[in-house]
């Protein structure tokens, strides 16, 4: 695959330019650029700028309002319910997480439920915002249905995502970002596109039988499988309750995918929560205890052939630090996606890709 | 295996009697009996009265104080840090969950961190207390180390447990209760005791290599495996942060098991959280939306040979309803355990087992 090394700021500039062209205000476009390019820099490009072309298609086809702002529809001291008005999920979520952090700063805990949002890319970003504010942060989203439940033949719930973040002292913040499926639907799509089979355990066919044929997931009403069977299903359901039921927004089959239904608002909901650590325990004590926990684990005996035990988010943290100075690599797929978007928008001569 | 059908109230009476003999006040003993027998009634006997003999051994050997009460060491409107003073984890947790519920009733959310506790049996019970109070409830505990991390050769973290509960309308409350390992350590112990091999994927040996030999987990510094690799490890770590780091209590290797170290307080921590639904959304609206979510899933097409799709806790809810009127079956192991305890305490002639 062709690859190209790019400077983070150049890619951010391009994202801002593209979103402005699509009708978004500069401040919001800068938020989106920051969130998406950070995912690329952390080595999680599946949730980075690769989504931008699809988001802008959703704007152009009417499913997303680039000028939407968040509206607080109900609130208390420690919580708010927010309407995203079908804006870019990344911007809506950034603002909602900021609101949770502000409430936690004043009242120890902040919980923000968001309805009428769209795809919010990497859940981990919003949890890290909390960690950077010396808080424990949770971020969750529901999604269009793709997972089975134990005993179901088809799709019954989204590959709902969960992230948390917590600061440490000398060690990097801990940051886990996971979805509740054994595998991301995108990996099954890729296998189908490339004519490869998939490992047994990833997906079921329309009869509920495990299959190695990715087309049975794609074309014939199959589903991907929740991690650890009833455990992953049960966790996906908790996210559906918090991000769907409690927000008053879309649930299960009411949700759309921006990739398949760009003409529709996706109807996605999120839940953000921040807990201000310093109110509960002196933050320096917390940092020392976190470092002890982290060092205790990372210095444990390693399995044969293993050099390091990584804590959640540690690898991504190091990649981000490195790419900040050295730039990062966009692979063929990500690069062609951005080039295609540039072409869509008549931006191809702007020279964003030259170092 | 020999089995015996018993009336729940008889078993509760026995538990109360046994705990009183061990020095516990009647009110606390009744709480413990309720929590433990409910686990038996729900068909989760691994977290029920089978633990009682070990708990009482821990009292007699000095690791547990049967007269301990919870002490609030720090608190705010929405939160408290509680010292369990090495009391019975089940009683401490019941009171801590009550405190979280009371705080949520007044201030929408209640978070209670507990340190210096002991084994708390079924996490799901405390989450269900919240659901019965029309709240979303979370309950978590850390535990002595038994799980590996991806890349580790030995045990680095506990098989930490997580539960949530949420009420519904016509449908039973949703109640998930899971630990972060692929399998409970007890199942590996049982295989070792009975000379059976274990499925590949449950455990690693002391070199970090997957093994089918349960003795390599038990005797030679092996570990069980977290569910979905880094996902289960990352979730176990979140629980360790909330139940260990934030409580100011024991972390990782500081924790003991009541089964192996009855002479020591186990140093376990818990985290309970309750969110009062009615403040965020009218409770009737929430119930209707929950019923819609649940019915949508349970009425989905079934896999070949499957009659029903169960929601988390649904099977347990139905079992509890049934055993309330019909009594429940204690299998050989559970029955001998209780009989042994009766003998320990000179209670063998009290006739608790006769219908």
XYZ file of C-alpha atoms in Angstrom:
710
model
C 0.000 0.000 0.000
C 1.108 3.515 -0.764
C 1.594 5.606 2.322
C 2.292 9.250 2.938
C 3.670 10.995 5.969
C 1.802 14.173 6.852
C 1.983 16.886 9.473
C -0.959 16.871 11.911
C -1.523 20.622 11.548
C -1.787 20.355 7.761
C -4.455 17.695 8.022
C -6.327 19.737 10.629
C -6.213 22.754 8.324
C -7.668 20.647 5.558
C -10.473 19.351 7.780
C -11.352 22.899 8.845
C -11.367 24.070 5.250
C -13.536 21.161 4.124
C -16.067 21.628 6.920
C -16.257 25.374 6.332
C -16.946 24.676 2.668
C -19.751 22.377 3.834
C -21.310 25.215 5.810
C -19.854 24.835 9.290
C -18.708 27.758 11.438
C -14.925 27.993 11.912
C -14.959 27.356 15.652
C -16.951 24.166 15.240
C -14.826 23.044 12.295
C -11.706 23.461 14.429
C -13.218 21.280 17.158
C -14.023 18.567 14.627
C -10.541 18.743 13.084
C -8.942 18.370 16.505
C -11.026 15.334 17.471
C -10.628 13.522 14.136
C -6.929 14.170 13.588
C -6.192 13.168 17.185
C -7.700 9.739 16.435
C -5.378 9.442 13.420
C -2.409 10.479 15.516
C -3.263 7.909 18.169
C -3.158 5.157 15.564
C -6.919 4.659 15.584
C -7.494 5.879 12.042
C -10.706 3.857 11.701
C -12.258 6.544 13.924
C -10.377 9.512 12.510
C -10.402 11.635 9.377
C -11.489 8.633 7.334
C -15.037 9.483 8.456
C -14.943 13.063 7.222
C -15.972 12.417 3.643
C -19.023 10.504 4.847
C -19.955 13.190 7.358
C -19.819 15.836 4.648
C -21.866 13.631 2.354
C -24.448 13.438 5.142
C -24.469 17.242 5.300
C -24.933 17.537 1.544
C -27.656 14.906 1.426
C -29.616 16.508 4.240
C -29.034 14.150 7.159
C -26.771 16.512 9.076
C -27.059 20.193 9.931
C -23.579 21.758 9.917
C -24.875 24.844 11.730
C -26.575 22.987 14.590
C -25.669 23.963 18.120
C -26.408 21.934 21.236
C -29.540 22.879 23.128
C -30.020 22.044 26.792
C -33.614 20.822 27.045
C -33.613 19.879 30.743
C -30.998 20.222 33.432
C -30.116 20.126 37.091
C -26.943 20.953 38.965
C -25.302 17.636 38.153
C -26.926 16.728 34.845
C -28.387 17.878 31.534
C -30.329 16.436 28.640
C -29.067 17.939 25.398
C -30.569 17.988 21.904
C -27.882 17.777 19.214
C -30.286 18.886 16.451
C -28.620 16.520 13.986
C -25.296 18.329 14.059
C -21.894 16.740 13.508
C -21.634 14.184 16.320
C -18.029 15.044 16.989
C -18.781 18.707 17.686
C -21.948 17.955 19.651
C -20.059 15.445 21.790
C -17.128 17.755 22.435
C -19.524 20.401 23.740
C -21.544 17.895 25.748
C -18.390 16.531 27.382
C -17.334 20.110 28.187
C -20.716 20.606 29.852
C -20.292 17.417 31.919
C -16.838 18.605 32.988
C -18.141 22.068 33.956
C -20.929 20.521 36.043
C -18.475 18.157 37.727
C -16.150 21.060 38.480
C -18.959 22.794 40.407
C -20.862 19.777 41.764
C -18.415 16.816 41.857
C -20.296 14.909 39.156
C -21.665 15.872 35.756
C -23.870 13.656 33.579
C -24.957 14.709 30.102
C -27.429 12.782 27.984
C -27.449 13.681 24.272
C -30.194 12.888 21.764
C -30.515 13.611 18.031
C -26.807 13.352 17.410
C -24.784 11.665 14.696
C -21.705 9.409 14.618
C -19.263 10.695 17.255
C -16.087 8.938 16.015
C -13.705 7.929 18.856
C -15.430 7.638 22.262
C -12.012 7.753 23.903
C -11.479 11.412 23.005
C -14.292 12.637 25.250
C -13.194 10.405 28.130
C -9.666 11.831 27.753
C -11.046 15.382 27.962
C -12.236 14.434 31.451
C -8.916 12.829 32.391
C -7.094 15.988 31.294
C -9.376 17.944 33.643
C -8.337 15.630 36.544
C -11.604 13.740 36.352
C -12.705 10.206 35.708
C -14.636 10.321 32.456
C -17.088 7.978 30.786
C -18.355 8.299 27.209
C -20.892 6.053 25.514
C -22.840 5.965 22.284
C -25.436 3.763 20.717
C -25.369 2.862 17.018
C -27.480 1.303 14.262
C -28.136 -2.401 14.901
C -25.423 -4.855 13.905
C -24.944 -7.250 16.852
C -26.877 -10.374 17.702
C -27.985 -11.344 21.196
C -27.429 -14.887 22.472
C -30.208 -16.856 20.782
C -31.128 -14.276 18.151
C -30.920 -14.954 14.434
C -30.452 -11.383 13.261
C -29.262 -8.017 14.431
C -30.867 -6.779 17.623
C -28.603 -4.045 18.987
C -25.833 -1.688 17.919
C -22.122 -2.288 18.274
C -22.406 0.274 21.069
C -19.206 1.896 22.260
C -17.822 2.678 25.697
C -14.780 4.637 26.798
C -13.290 5.760 30.052
C -10.373 7.936 30.978
C -8.522 8.522 34.237
C -5.444 10.630 34.949
C -2.276 9.288 36.547
C 0.949 10.871 37.791
C 4.192 10.000 36.001
C 2.351 7.411 33.895
C 0.132 8.447 30.967
C -3.618 8.694 31.604
C -5.521 5.430 31.287
C -7.906 5.487 28.320
C -9.962 2.521 27.148
C -12.146 2.806 24.040
C -14.040 -0.328 23.040
C -17.170 -1.499 21.264
C -19.231 -4.423 22.486
C -18.818 -6.665 19.447
C -16.176 -9.335 18.967
C -15.185 -7.378 15.868
C -16.018 -4.095 14.144
C -18.500 -4.427 11.276
C -15.960 -2.652 9.076
C -13.591 -5.611 9.304
C -16.318 -7.944 8.083
C -17.123 -5.525 5.238
C -13.445 -5.408 4.286
C -13.224 -9.209 4.192
C -16.337 -9.393 1.993
C -14.937 -6.757 -0.356
C -11.618 -8.564 -0.635
C -13.134 -12.040 -0.945
C -11.582 -13.319 2.290
C -13.264 -15.563 4.831
C -13.622 -14.449 8.428
C -12.653 -16.346 11.592
C -15.387 -18.474 13.128
C -16.872 -16.543 16.027
C -17.159 -13.113 14.404
C -20.546 -13.379 12.733
C -23.716 -15.405 12.380
C -25.889 -15.945 9.318
C -29.612 -15.198 9.103
C -30.410 -18.513 10.824
C -28.258 -17.616 13.807
C -25.512 -20.071 12.854
C -21.852 -19.024 13.085
C -20.293 -18.500 9.680
C -16.908 -17.831 8.084
C -18.547 -16.159 5.064
C -18.585 -12.365 5.483
C -21.269 -12.026 2.771
C -23.733 -13.770 5.063
C -23.310 -10.871 7.466
C -23.535 -8.248 4.754
C -26.214 -9.378 2.400
C -28.402 -11.882 4.095
C -29.516 -10.540 7.426
C -26.681 -11.891 9.513
C -25.101 -10.168 12.481
C -21.808 -9.776 14.254
C -21.458 -11.398 17.647
C -21.233 -9.582 20.995
C -18.004 -10.106 22.936
C -18.216 -12.861 25.553
C -21.810 -13.654 24.474
C -24.312 -12.480 27.146
C -21.684 -10.249 28.761
C -21.095 -8.076 25.706
C -24.805 -8.104 24.885
C -25.652 -7.019 28.426
C -23.123 -4.185 28.305
C -24.392 -3.044 24.887
C -27.882 -2.986 26.421
C -26.722 -0.771 29.315
C -25.356 1.680 26.754
C -28.659 1.529 24.851
C -30.501 2.340 28.087
C -28.258 5.311 28.897
C -27.727 6.673 25.371
C -31.102 5.702 23.914
C -33.842 5.235 26.510
C -32.753 7.941 28.980
C -31.945 10.581 26.370
C -35.395 10.341 24.831
C -33.673 9.774 21.479
C -33.502 6.921 18.995
C -33.386 3.282 20.036
C -32.158 0.237 18.095
C -33.879 0.077 14.719
C -34.672 3.806 14.806
C -30.973 4.567 14.322
C -29.359 5.036 10.928
C -25.786 4.790 9.719
C -24.240 7.867 8.098
C -22.549 5.577 5.605
C -25.742 3.880 4.404
C -28.346 6.585 5.021
C -26.668 9.961 4.520
C -30.045 11.503 3.731
C -31.277 10.866 7.294
C -30.244 12.159 10.676
C -28.753 9.091 12.372
C -30.737 9.666 15.587
C -27.827 8.541 17.723
C -27.613 9.244 21.465
C -24.642 9.584 23.799
C -23.973 9.634 27.512
C -21.078 11.494 29.106
C -20.125 11.484 32.752
C -17.343 13.215 34.627
C -16.385 12.740 38.288
C -14.139 15.375 39.840
C -11.483 13.348 41.623
C -10.142 16.132 43.837
C -13.432 16.422 45.708
C -13.349 12.764 46.699
C -9.607 12.303 47.315
C -6.656 14.735 47.137
C -5.592 14.620 43.482
C -1.925 14.070 44.374
C -2.869 11.017 46.408
C -4.927 9.736 43.483
C -2.003 10.227 41.082
C 0.392 8.348 43.356
C -2.095 5.501 43.769
C -2.690 5.351 39.993
C 1.051 5.213 39.324
C 1.319 2.369 41.836
C -1.488 0.462 40.135
C -0.026 1.024 36.673
C 3.576 0.203 37.601
C 2.464 -2.887 39.479
C 0.843 -4.201 36.324
C 3.377 -3.083 33.718
C 6.305 -4.485 35.740
C 4.653 -7.909 36.102
C 6.339 -10.938 34.502
C 5.807 -10.978 30.730
C 4.582 -13.845 28.601
C 7.103 -15.535 26.304
C 8.118 -13.190 23.495
C 6.450 -10.130 25.019
C 8.494 -6.987 25.753
C 5.903 -4.815 27.397
C 2.516 -5.002 29.050
C 0.501 -2.034 27.841
C -2.124 -0.274 29.889
C -5.283 0.870 28.029
C -4.461 3.917 25.933
C -0.716 3.798 26.606
C 0.215 2.782 23.064
C -2.080 5.460 21.644
C -0.630 8.072 23.999
C 2.913 7.337 22.871
C 1.909 7.415 19.212
C 0.248 10.784 19.658
C 3.343 12.236 21.364
C 5.535 10.913 18.564
C 3.392 12.093 15.667
C 3.154 15.546 17.204
C 6.790 16.088 16.312
C 7.368 13.574 13.512
C 4.084 13.686 11.629
C 2.075 10.571 10.934
C 1.433 8.162 8.155
C -1.833 8.162 6.230
C -2.259 4.813 4.543
C -3.598 4.394 1.057
C -7.232 4.155 2.147
C -7.196 7.160 4.442
C -5.259 9.264 1.947
C -7.495 8.427 -0.986
C -10.486 9.206 1.151
C -9.203 12.682 1.964
C -8.154 13.255 -1.655
C -11.598 12.210 -2.796
C -13.145 14.633 -0.346
C -10.841 17.414 -1.582
C -12.027 16.670 -5.083
C -15.695 16.675 -3.999
C -15.170 20.143 -2.612
C -12.946 21.582 -5.342
C -9.997 21.759 -2.933
C -7.593 19.542 -4.819
C -5.048 22.237 -5.580
C -4.662 23.585 -2.097
C -1.510 21.602 -1.476
C -2.471 20.195 1.904
C -0.587 16.995 1.228
C 2.783 18.527 0.476
C 5.210 18.533 3.365
C -25.982 -35.677 42.750
C -28.311 -35.701 45.736
C -30.602 -32.695 45.808
C -33.059 -31.330 48.306
C -35.903 -28.901 47.857
C -36.057 -26.261 50.575
C -38.236 -23.300 51.490
C -36.481 -19.936 51.135
C -37.639 -18.756 54.542
C -36.211 -21.823 56.256
C -32.815 -21.228 54.701
C -32.955 -17.559 55.647
C -33.802 -18.528 59.232
C -30.796 -20.814 59.276
C -28.494 -18.082 57.914
C -29.723 -15.652 60.577
C -29.220 -18.225 63.300
C -25.721 -19.076 62.087
C -24.638 -15.439 61.833
C -26.048 -14.630 65.254
C -24.076 -17.542 66.689
C -21.010 -16.013 65.036
C -21.604 -12.742 66.856
C -23.649 -10.690 64.401
C -26.605 -8.503 65.433
C -30.000 -9.812 64.312
C -30.770 -6.922 61.954
C -27.485 -7.367 60.112
C -27.895 -11.141 60.013
C -31.314 -10.717 58.401
C -29.818 -8.474 55.709
C -27.149 -11.061 54.948
C -29.692 -13.891 54.839
C -31.843 -11.948 52.408
C -28.966 -11.174 50.031
C -27.484 -14.689 50.061
C -30.727 -16.661 49.795
C -31.911 -14.371 46.991
C -28.834 -15.408 44.992
C -29.752 -19.071 45.545
C -33.342 -18.374 44.501
C -32.178 -16.641 41.339
C -30.232 -19.736 40.331
C -26.859 -18.120 41.000
C -25.938 -20.372 43.903
C -22.201 -19.801 43.344
C -22.803 -16.377 44.908
C -25.360 -17.460 47.497
C -25.424 -19.326 50.790
C -22.515 -21.476 49.643
C -20.279 -18.614 50.801
C -21.666 -18.512 54.333
C -19.477 -21.191 55.856
C -16.375 -19.398 54.568
C -17.585 -16.018 55.813
C -18.147 -17.446 59.279
C -14.735 -19.099 59.191
C -13.305 -15.655 58.400
C -15.108 -14.285 61.475
C -13.762 -17.049 63.701
C -10.220 -16.746 62.375
C -10.138 -13.000 62.877
C -10.381 -11.633 59.330
C -13.932 -10.332 59.673
C -15.645 -8.308 62.370
C -19.285 -9.434 62.650
C -20.165 -6.331 64.696
C -18.712 -3.794 62.240
C -20.950 -0.989 61.033
C -20.278 1.244 58.054
C -18.642 4.579 58.828
C -18.908 7.543 56.475
C -15.413 9.018 56.392
C -16.048 11.749 53.788
C -19.169 12.843 52.001
C -20.918 15.416 49.869
C -24.502 15.760 48.713
C -24.088 13.231 45.899
C -21.346 10.972 47.253
C -19.723 9.316 50.243
C -16.584 7.362 51.043
C -17.398 4.607 53.506
C -15.162 2.447 55.695
C -16.524 -1.077 56.066
C -14.226 -1.866 59.019
C -13.810 -5.439 57.807
C -17.448 -6.338 58.309
C -19.387 -8.900 56.271
C -19.228 -7.543 52.714
C -22.849 -8.393 52.052
C -24.127 -6.280 54.946
C -21.695 -3.431 54.288
C -22.726 -3.374 50.628
C -26.441 -3.455 51.357
C -26.055 -0.392 53.587
C -23.770 1.376 51.122
C -26.249 0.798 48.287
C -29.031 2.143 50.525
C -26.919 5.243 51.097
C -26.387 5.702 47.341
C -30.138 5.373 46.792
C -30.941 7.897 49.541
C -28.491 10.409 48.060
C -29.924 9.880 44.577
C -33.444 10.371 45.923
C -32.466 13.826 47.215
C -29.857 14.840 44.613
C -30.544 12.807 41.429
C -27.297 10.839 41.741
C -25.616 8.994 44.580
C -22.111 7.509 44.466
C -20.689 5.508 47.352
C -17.111 4.285 47.519
C -16.441 1.538 50.084
C -13.050 0.481 51.469
C -12.030 -2.198 53.993
C -14.839 -4.511 52.988
C -14.945 -8.238 52.352
C -16.450 -10.477 49.645
C -19.844 -9.016 48.698
C -21.331 -12.094 46.950
C -23.671 -11.205 44.035
C -23.084 -7.700 42.636
C -26.460 -7.892 40.937
C -28.367 -7.699 44.233
C -27.234 -4.138 44.956
C -27.949 -3.010 41.396
C -31.442 -4.493 41.724
C -32.023 -2.528 44.942
C -31.592 0.592 42.798
C -33.880 -0.711 40.058
C -36.565 -1.428 42.659
C -36.253 2.205 43.774
C -36.873 3.360 40.163
C -33.211 4.101 39.627
C -30.447 2.933 37.359
C -27.947 1.197 39.613
C -24.321 0.200 39.215
C -22.381 -2.042 41.595
C -18.718 -2.985 41.312
C -16.106 -4.762 43.399
C -12.455 -5.567 43.101
C -11.022 -8.925 44.152
C -7.732 -10.709 44.822
C -5.648 -11.085 41.650
C -6.472 -13.973 39.342
C -6.626 -12.555 35.792
C -3.787 -11.970 33.363
C -3.415 -8.901 31.177
C -2.617 -9.246 27.470
C 1.115 -9.997 27.485
C 1.463 -10.891 31.159
C 2.675 -14.260 32.363
C 0.962 -14.281 35.747
C -1.951 -12.784 37.604
C -2.103 -9.015 37.511
C -5.662 -8.043 38.436
C -8.776 -9.436 40.100
C -11.695 -11.079 38.365
C -13.471 -7.817 39.181
C -17.254 -7.800 39.001
C -19.765 -5.361 37.566
C -23.543 -5.249 37.766
C -26.251 -2.891 36.650
C -29.973 -2.776 37.150
C -32.736 -0.773 35.496
C -36.496 -0.930 35.994
C -38.990 -1.544 33.185
C -42.786 -1.515 32.954
C -44.566 -4.784 32.177
C -41.211 -6.489 31.608
C -38.995 -7.512 34.530
C -36.162 -5.167 35.504
C -32.942 -5.603 33.529
C -30.126 -6.915 35.714
C -26.680 -7.895 34.445
C -24.088 -9.329 36.837
C -20.754 -10.293 35.301
C -17.082 -10.665 36.110
C -14.339 -9.652 33.709
C -12.761 -13.076 33.229
C -13.598 -15.574 30.507
C -14.445 -17.947 33.354
C -14.782 -17.911 37.137
C -11.717 -19.216 38.972
C -14.028 -21.626 40.786
C -14.699 -23.513 37.548
C -10.978 -24.013 37.020
C -10.595 -25.196 40.618
C -13.463 -27.644 40.127
C -11.846 -29.064 36.982
C -8.529 -29.478 38.804
C -10.243 -31.204 41.722
C -12.099 -33.573 39.407
C -9.116 -34.255 37.140
C -10.751 -32.741 34.051
C -9.036 -30.592 31.451
C -10.317 -27.093 30.722
C -11.135 -25.556 27.322
C -8.292 -23.717 25.623
C -8.801 -20.009 26.219
C -9.697 -20.095 29.906
C -6.252 -19.976 31.486
C -2.544 -19.460 30.908
C 0.406 -21.143 32.598
C 3.223 -19.328 34.392
C 4.942 -18.620 31.057
C 1.844 -16.879 29.701
C 0.981 -19.754 27.361
C -2.628 -20.940 27.048
C -3.181 -24.297 28.704
C -5.871 -26.951 29.069
C -4.411 -28.125 32.376
C -6.278 -26.521 35.301
C -3.416 -27.391 37.689
C -1.202 -24.932 35.841
C -3.603 -22.202 36.924
C -3.863 -23.469 40.461
C -0.418 -24.528 41.457
C 2.112 -22.966 39.192
C 1.463 -19.257 39.016
C -0.893 -19.292 36.062
C -3.859 -17.006 35.579
C -7.309 -16.971 34.085
C -7.833 -14.862 30.971
C -9.824 -11.632 30.766
C -12.852 -11.715 28.455
C -12.152 -10.358 24.968
C -8.462 -9.816 25.880
C -7.692 -6.078 26.252
C -11.404 -5.258 26.550
C -12.017 -7.328 29.672
C -8.668 -6.288 31.117
C -9.490 -2.625 30.525
C -12.890 -2.984 32.188
C -11.367 -4.830 35.163
C -8.918 -1.926 35.456
C -11.760 0.633 35.530
C -13.308 -1.310 38.405
C -9.919 -1.385 40.166
C -9.694 2.396 39.774
C -13.187 2.986 41.171
C -13.253 0.282 43.870
C -9.546 0.349 44.761
C -7.801 3.607 43.892
C -10.690 6.002 44.595
C -11.848 4.348 47.812
C -8.397 4.615 49.370
C -8.614 0.863 50.051
C -6.695 -2.174 48.865
C -5.383 -2.566 45.322
C -4.426 -5.721 43.425
C -1.931 -7.758 45.448
C -3.045 -6.090 48.691
C -6.348 -7.971 48.492
C -6.937 -11.363 50.086
C -9.465 -14.100 49.446
C -11.733 -15.135 52.316
C -11.356 -18.735 51.173
C -7.551 -18.783 51.276
C -6.804 -16.185 53.952
C -9.638 -16.273 56.495
C -7.306 -14.852 59.139
C -7.012 -11.558 57.214
C -9.460 -8.833 56.333
C -9.760 -9.125 52.532
C -9.301 -5.378 52.000
C -11.829 -5.343 49.186
C -13.416 -2.147 47.867
C -16.734 -1.488 46.150
C -18.402 1.256 44.171
C -22.148 1.830 44.079
C -23.989 4.377 42.003
C -27.675 5.193 41.715
C -29.303 7.598 39.250
C -32.862 8.684 40.009
C -34.647 8.257 36.706
C -37.705 10.350 37.518
C -35.647 13.529 37.787
C -34.292 13.111 34.260
C -37.391 11.717 32.508
C -40.931 10.971 33.744
C -40.698 7.456 35.135
C -43.773 6.299 33.196
C -42.150 7.414 29.952
C -38.988 5.562 30.927
C -40.967 2.377 31.664
C -42.733 2.514 28.311
C -39.454 3.086 26.492
C -37.799 0.213 28.382
C -40.671 -2.125 27.518
C -40.284 -1.119 23.869
C -36.567 -1.833 23.945
C -37.047 -5.180 25.684
C -39.941 -6.339 23.513
C -38.104 -5.306 20.371
C -35.226 -7.561 21.305
C -37.125 -10.519 22.761
C -39.498 -10.672 19.779
C -36.635 -10.736 17.246
C -36.158 -13.825 15.064
C -34.613 -16.697 17.024
C -31.635 -18.809 16.056
C -32.288 -22.422 15.074
C -33.431 -24.428 18.089
C -33.900 -21.398 20.334
C -37.273 -20.726 21.977
C -36.601 -17.466 23.712
C -34.160 -14.589 23.725
C -33.505 -13.691 27.341
C -32.723 -10.201 28.549
C -30.080 -9.884 31.297
C -31.582 -11.007 34.605
C -34.837 -12.239 33.088
C -34.124 -15.912 33.725
C -33.042 -15.137 37.284
C -36.149 -13.016 37.857
C -38.434 -15.843 36.770
C -36.571 -18.352 38.924
C -36.893 -16.113 41.963
C -40.652 -15.709 41.419
C -41.052 -19.450 41.063
C -38.969 -20.448 44.072
C -40.829 -17.953 46.231
C -43.863 -20.220 46.061
C -42.357 -23.596 45.201
C -39.123 -23.571 47.169
C -35.790 -24.229 45.521
C -33.328 -26.985 45.091
C -30.048 -27.054 46.977
C -27.640 -29.344 45.186
C -25.320 -31.712 46.959
C -22.495 -29.203 47.255
C -24.587 -26.354 48.598
C -26.469 -28.605 50.982
C -23.349 -30.262 52.398
C -21.839 -26.836 52.821
C -24.757 -25.640 54.922
C -24.865 -28.907 56.868
C -21.159 -28.582 57.566
C -21.720 -25.062 58.795
C -24.575 -26.243 61.034
C -22.223 -28.818 62.490
C -19.473 -26.212 62.995
C -21.939 -24.186 65.034
C -23.660 -26.995 66.919
C -26.914 -26.352 65.044
C -27.319 -29.754 63.425
C -30.501 -30.704 65.241
C -32.458 -27.564 64.532
C -34.362 -29.167 61.701
C -33.896 -26.391 59.146
C -33.775 -28.889 56.325
C -37.073 -30.582 56.943
C -39.965 -29.382 54.876
